[in-house]
PDB file of C-alpha atoms in Angstrom:
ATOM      1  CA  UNK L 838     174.532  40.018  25.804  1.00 61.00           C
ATOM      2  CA  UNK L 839     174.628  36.113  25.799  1.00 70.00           C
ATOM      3  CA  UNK L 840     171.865  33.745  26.566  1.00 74.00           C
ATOM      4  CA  UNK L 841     174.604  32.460  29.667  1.00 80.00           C
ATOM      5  CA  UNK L 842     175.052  36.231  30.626  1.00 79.00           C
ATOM      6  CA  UNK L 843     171.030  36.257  30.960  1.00 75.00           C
ATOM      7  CA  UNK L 844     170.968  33.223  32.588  1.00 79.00           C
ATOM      8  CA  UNK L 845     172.828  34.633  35.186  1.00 82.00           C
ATOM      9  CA  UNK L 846     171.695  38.267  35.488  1.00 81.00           C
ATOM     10  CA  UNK L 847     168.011  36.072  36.046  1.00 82.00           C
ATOM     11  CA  UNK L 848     169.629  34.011  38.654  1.00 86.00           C
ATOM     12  CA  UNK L 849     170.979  36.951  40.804  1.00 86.00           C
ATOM     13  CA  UNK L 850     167.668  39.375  40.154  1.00 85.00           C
ATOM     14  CA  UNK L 851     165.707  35.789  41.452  1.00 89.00           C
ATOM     15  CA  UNK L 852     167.344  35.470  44.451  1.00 91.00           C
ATOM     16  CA  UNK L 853     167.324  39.236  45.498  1.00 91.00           C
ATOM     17  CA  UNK L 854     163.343  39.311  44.030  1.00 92.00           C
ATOM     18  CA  UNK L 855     162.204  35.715  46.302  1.00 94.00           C
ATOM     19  CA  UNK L 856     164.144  37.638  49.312  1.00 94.00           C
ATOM     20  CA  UNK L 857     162.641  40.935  49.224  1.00 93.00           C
ATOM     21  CA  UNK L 858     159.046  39.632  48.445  1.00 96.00           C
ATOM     22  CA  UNK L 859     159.423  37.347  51.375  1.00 96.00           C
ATOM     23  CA  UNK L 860     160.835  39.369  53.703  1.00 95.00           C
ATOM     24  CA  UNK L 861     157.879  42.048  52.413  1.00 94.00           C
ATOM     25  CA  UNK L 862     155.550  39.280  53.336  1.00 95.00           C
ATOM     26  CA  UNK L 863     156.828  38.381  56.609  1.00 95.00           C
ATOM     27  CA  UNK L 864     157.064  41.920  57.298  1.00 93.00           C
ATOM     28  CA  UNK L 865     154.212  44.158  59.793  1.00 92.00           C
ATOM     29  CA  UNK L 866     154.713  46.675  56.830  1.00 94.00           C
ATOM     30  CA  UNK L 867     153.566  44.167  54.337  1.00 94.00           C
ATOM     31  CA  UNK L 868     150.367  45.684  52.969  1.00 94.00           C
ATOM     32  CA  UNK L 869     152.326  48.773  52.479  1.00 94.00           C
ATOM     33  CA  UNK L 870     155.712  47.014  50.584  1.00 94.00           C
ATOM     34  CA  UNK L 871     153.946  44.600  48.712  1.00 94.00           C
ATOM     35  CA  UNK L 872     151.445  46.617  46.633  1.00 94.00           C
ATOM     36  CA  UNK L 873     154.928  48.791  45.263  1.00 92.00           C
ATOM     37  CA  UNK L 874     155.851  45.746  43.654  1.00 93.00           C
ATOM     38  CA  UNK L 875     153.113  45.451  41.292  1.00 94.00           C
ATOM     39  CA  UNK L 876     151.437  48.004  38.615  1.00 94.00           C
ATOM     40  CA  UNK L 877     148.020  48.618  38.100  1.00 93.00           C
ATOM     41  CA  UNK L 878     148.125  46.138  35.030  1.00 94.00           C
ATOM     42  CA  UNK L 879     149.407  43.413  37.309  1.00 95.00           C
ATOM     43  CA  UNK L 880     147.494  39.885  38.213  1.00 96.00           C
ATOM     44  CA  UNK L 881     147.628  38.423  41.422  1.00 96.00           C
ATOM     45  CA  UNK L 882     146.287  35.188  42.532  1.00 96.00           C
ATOM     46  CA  UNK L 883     146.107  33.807  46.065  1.00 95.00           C
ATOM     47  CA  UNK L 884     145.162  29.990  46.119  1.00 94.00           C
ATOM     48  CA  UNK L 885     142.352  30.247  43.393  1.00 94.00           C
ATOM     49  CA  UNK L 886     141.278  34.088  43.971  1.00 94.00           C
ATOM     50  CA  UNK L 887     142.003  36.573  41.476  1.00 95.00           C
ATOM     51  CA  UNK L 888     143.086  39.970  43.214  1.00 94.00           C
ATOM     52  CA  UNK L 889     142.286  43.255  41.897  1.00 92.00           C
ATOM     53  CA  UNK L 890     145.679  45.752  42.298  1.00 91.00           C
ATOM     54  CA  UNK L 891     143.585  48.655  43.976  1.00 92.00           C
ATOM     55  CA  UNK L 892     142.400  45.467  46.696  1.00 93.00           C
ATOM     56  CA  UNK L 893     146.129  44.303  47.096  1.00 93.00           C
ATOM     57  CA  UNK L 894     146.555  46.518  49.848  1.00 94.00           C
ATOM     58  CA  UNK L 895     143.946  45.824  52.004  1.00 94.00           C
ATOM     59  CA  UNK L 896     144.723  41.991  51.596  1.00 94.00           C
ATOM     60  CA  UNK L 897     147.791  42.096  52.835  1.00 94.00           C
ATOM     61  CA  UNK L 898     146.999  43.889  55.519  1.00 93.00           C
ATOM     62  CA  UNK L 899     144.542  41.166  56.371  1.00 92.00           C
ATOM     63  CA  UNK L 900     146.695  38.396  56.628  1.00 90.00           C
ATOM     64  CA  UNK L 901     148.111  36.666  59.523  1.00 88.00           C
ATOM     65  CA  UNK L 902     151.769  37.428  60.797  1.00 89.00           C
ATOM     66  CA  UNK L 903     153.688  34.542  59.310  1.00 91.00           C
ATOM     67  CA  UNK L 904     157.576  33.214  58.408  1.00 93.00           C
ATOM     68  CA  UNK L 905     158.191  31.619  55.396  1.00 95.00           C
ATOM     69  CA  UNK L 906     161.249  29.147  54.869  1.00 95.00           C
ATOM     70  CA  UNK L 907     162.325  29.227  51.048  1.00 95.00           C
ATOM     71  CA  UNK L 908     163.427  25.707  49.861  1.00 95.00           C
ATOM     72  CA  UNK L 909     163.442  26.201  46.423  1.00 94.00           C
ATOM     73  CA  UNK L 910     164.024  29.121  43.394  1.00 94.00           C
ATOM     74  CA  UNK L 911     163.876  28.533  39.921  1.00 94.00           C
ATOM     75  CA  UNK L 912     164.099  31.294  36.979  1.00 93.00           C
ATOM     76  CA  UNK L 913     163.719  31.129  33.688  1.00 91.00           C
ATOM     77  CA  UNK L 914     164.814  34.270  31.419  1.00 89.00           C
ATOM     78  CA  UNK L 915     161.971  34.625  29.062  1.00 88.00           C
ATOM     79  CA  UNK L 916     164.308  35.215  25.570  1.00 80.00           C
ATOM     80  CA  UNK L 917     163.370  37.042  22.980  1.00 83.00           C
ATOM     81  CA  UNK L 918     163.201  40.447  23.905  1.00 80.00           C
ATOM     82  CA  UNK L 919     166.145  43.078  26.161  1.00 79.00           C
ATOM     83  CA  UNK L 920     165.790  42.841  29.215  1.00 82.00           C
ATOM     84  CA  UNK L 921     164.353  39.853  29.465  1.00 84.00           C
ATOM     85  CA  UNK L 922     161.196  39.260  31.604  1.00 92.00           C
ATOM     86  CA  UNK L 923     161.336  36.868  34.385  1.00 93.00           C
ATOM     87  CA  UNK L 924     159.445  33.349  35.101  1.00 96.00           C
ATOM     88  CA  UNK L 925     160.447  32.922  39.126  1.00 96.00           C
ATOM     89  CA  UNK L 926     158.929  29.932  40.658  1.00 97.00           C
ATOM     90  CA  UNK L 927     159.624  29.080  44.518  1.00 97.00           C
ATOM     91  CA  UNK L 928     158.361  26.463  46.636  1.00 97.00           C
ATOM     92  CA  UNK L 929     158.752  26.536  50.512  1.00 96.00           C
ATOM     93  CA  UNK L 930     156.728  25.973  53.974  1.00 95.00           C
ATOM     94  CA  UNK L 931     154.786  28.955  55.843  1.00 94.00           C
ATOM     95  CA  UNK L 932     153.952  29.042  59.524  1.00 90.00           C
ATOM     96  CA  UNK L 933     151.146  31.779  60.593  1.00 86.00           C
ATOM     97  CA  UNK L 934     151.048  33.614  63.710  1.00 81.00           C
ATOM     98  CA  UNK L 935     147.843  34.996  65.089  1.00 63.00           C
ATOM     99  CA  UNK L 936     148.220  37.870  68.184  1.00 61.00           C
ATOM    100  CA  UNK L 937     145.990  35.638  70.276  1.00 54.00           C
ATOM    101  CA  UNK L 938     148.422  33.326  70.342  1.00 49.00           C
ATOM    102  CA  UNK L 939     151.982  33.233  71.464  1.00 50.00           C
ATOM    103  CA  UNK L 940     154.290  33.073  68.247  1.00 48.00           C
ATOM    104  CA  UNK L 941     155.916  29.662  69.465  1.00 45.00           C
ATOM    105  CA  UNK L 942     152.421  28.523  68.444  1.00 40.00           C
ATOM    106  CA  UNK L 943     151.932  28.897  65.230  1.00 43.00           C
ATOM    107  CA  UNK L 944     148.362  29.020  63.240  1.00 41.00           C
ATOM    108  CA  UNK L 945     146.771  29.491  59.705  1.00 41.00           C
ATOM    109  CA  UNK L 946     143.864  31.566  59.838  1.00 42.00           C
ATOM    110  CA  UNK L 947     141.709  30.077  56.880  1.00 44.00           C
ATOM    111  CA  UNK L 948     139.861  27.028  57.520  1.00 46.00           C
ATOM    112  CA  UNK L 949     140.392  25.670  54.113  1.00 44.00           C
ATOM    113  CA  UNK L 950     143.590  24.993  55.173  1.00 41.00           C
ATOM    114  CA  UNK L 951     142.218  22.516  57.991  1.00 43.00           C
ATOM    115  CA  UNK L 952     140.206  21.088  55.543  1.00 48.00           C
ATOM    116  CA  UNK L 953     143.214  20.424  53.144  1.00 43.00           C
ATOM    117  CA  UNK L 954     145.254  18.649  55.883  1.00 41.00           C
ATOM    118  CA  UNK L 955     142.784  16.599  57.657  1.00 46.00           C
ATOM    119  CA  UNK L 956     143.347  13.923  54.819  1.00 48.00           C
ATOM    120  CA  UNK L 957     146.772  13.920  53.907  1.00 43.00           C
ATOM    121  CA  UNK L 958     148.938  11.080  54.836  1.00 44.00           C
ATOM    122  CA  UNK L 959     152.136  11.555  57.230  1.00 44.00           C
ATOM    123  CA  UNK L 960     155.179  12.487  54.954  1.00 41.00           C
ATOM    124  CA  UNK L 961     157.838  10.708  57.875  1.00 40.00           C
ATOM    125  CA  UNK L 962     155.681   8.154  59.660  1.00 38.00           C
ATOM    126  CA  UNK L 963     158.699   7.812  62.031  1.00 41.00           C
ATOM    127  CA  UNK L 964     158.174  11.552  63.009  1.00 48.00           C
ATOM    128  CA  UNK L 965     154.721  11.945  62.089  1.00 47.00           C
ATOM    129  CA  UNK L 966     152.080  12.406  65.671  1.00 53.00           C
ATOM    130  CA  UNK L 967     148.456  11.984  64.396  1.00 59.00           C
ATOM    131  CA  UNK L 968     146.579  15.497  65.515  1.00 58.00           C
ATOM    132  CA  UNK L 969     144.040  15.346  68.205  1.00 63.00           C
ATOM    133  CA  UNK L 970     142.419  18.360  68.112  1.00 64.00           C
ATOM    134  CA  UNK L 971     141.777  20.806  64.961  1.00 62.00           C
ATOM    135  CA  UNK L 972     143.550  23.195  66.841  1.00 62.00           C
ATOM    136  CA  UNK L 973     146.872  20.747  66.399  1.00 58.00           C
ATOM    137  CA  UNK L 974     146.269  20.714  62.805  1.00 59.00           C
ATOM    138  CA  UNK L 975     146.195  24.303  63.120  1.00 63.00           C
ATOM    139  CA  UNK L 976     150.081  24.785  64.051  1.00 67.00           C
ATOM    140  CA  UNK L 977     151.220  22.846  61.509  1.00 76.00           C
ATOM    141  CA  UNK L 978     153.487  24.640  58.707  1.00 87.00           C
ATOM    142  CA  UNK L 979     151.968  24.818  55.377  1.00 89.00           C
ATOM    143  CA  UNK L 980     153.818  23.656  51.980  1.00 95.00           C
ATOM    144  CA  UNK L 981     153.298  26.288  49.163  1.00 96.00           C
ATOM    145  CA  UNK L 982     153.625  27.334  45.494  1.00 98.00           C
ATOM    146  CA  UNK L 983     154.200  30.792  44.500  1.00 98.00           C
ATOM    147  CA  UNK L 984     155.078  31.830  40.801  1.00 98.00           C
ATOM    148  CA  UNK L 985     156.168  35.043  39.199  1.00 98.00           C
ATOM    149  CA  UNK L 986     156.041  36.524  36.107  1.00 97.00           C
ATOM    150  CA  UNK L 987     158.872  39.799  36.639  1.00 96.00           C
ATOM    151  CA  UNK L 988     158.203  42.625  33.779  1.00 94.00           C
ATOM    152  CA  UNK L 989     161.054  44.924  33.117  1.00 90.00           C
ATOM    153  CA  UNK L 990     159.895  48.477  34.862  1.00 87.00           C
ATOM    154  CA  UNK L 991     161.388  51.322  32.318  1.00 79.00           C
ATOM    155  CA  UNK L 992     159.534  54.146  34.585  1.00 76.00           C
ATOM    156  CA  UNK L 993     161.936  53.388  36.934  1.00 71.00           C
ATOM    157  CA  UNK L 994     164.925  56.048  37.007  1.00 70.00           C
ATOM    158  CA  UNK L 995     168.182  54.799  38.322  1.00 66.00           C
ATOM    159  CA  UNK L 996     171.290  52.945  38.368  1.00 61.00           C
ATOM    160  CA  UNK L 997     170.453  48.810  37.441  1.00 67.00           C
ATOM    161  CA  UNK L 998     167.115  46.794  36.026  1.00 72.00           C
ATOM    162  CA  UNK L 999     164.149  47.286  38.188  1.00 86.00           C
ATOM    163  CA  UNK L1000     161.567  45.001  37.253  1.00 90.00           C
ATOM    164  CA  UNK L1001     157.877  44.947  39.067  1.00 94.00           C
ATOM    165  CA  UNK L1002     155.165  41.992  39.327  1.00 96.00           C
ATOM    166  CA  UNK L1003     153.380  41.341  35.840  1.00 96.00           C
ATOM    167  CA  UNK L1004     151.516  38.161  37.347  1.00 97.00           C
ATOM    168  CA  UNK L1005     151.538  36.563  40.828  1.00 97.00           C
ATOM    169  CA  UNK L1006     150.341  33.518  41.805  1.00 98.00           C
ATOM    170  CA  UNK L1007     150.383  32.018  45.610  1.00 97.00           C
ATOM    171  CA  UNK L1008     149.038  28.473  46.274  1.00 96.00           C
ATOM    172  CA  UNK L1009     149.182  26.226  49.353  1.00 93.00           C
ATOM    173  CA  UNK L1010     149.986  22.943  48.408  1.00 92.00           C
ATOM    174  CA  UNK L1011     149.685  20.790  51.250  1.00 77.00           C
TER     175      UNK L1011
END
């Protein structure tokens, strides 16, 4: 197979990989289709903290309901070896939901995140409305990070390359 044949077998597993993940994280489900994706080898970090597979889970299942608005996929066939592995960064914004509050209300649950924004300058100072309350702060959507490193999964029976999560990492960003 050609490096441009790669290229674009990387491109199309990307796209279908950032959609499912997403969709798996958006999902109620999530701390059941989430953990499928990885192997007990796998390394997941979420903004700084290492998570151990077996906990993976039970993280999930902790987090907030939330929507997340892809804005950007790269991938990068890692060459050398057949199939190749995949480097899959994405970079988007995240709104969290909380069932105390209506979902046109949108809030993150950790207050690190308050922290993180209380300093940050407007990006649009045309649009920009200075919060008055750490609850505004609250309901604002949240730029993040996430990276991938996608092994190729040869356990897998079945037609097509299934690949599963060697290394995760999730980061807000601003």
């Amino acid at each position: 197979m050609t490096d441009v044949a790669t290229v674009d077998i990387a491109c199309r597993g990307a796209r279908d990989f950032v959609r499912t993940y997403f969709i798996s994280l958006d999902s109620e489900a999530r701390s059941q289709l989430l953990p499928r994706l990885h192997r007990p080898s796998s390394i997941t970090t979420w903004n700084g903290t290492p998570l151990a597979p077996e906990l993976l889970a039970d993280f999930f299942g902790k987090l907030p309901e939330s929507r997340h608005d892809i804005q950007c996929i790269d991938v990068h066939p890692v060459l050398g070896t057949t199939p190749a592995p995949l480097q899959v960064t994405t970079t988007g914004s995240v709104l969290y939901f909380f069932p105390s509050t209506p979902s046109s209300t949108p809030t993150p649950n950790a207050s690190s995140l308050l922290e993180a924004t209380r300093n940050l300058p407007p990006q649009n100072v045309t649009e920009y409305k200075k919060p008055k309350t750490p609850d505004d702060v609250e309901r604002l959507p949240r730029a993040f990070h996430a990276s991938f490193l996608l092994l190729p999964d040869s356990s897998v029976e079945g037609a097509g390359l299934k690949y599963y999560i060697g290394s995760a990492m999730y980061r807000f960003v601003g």
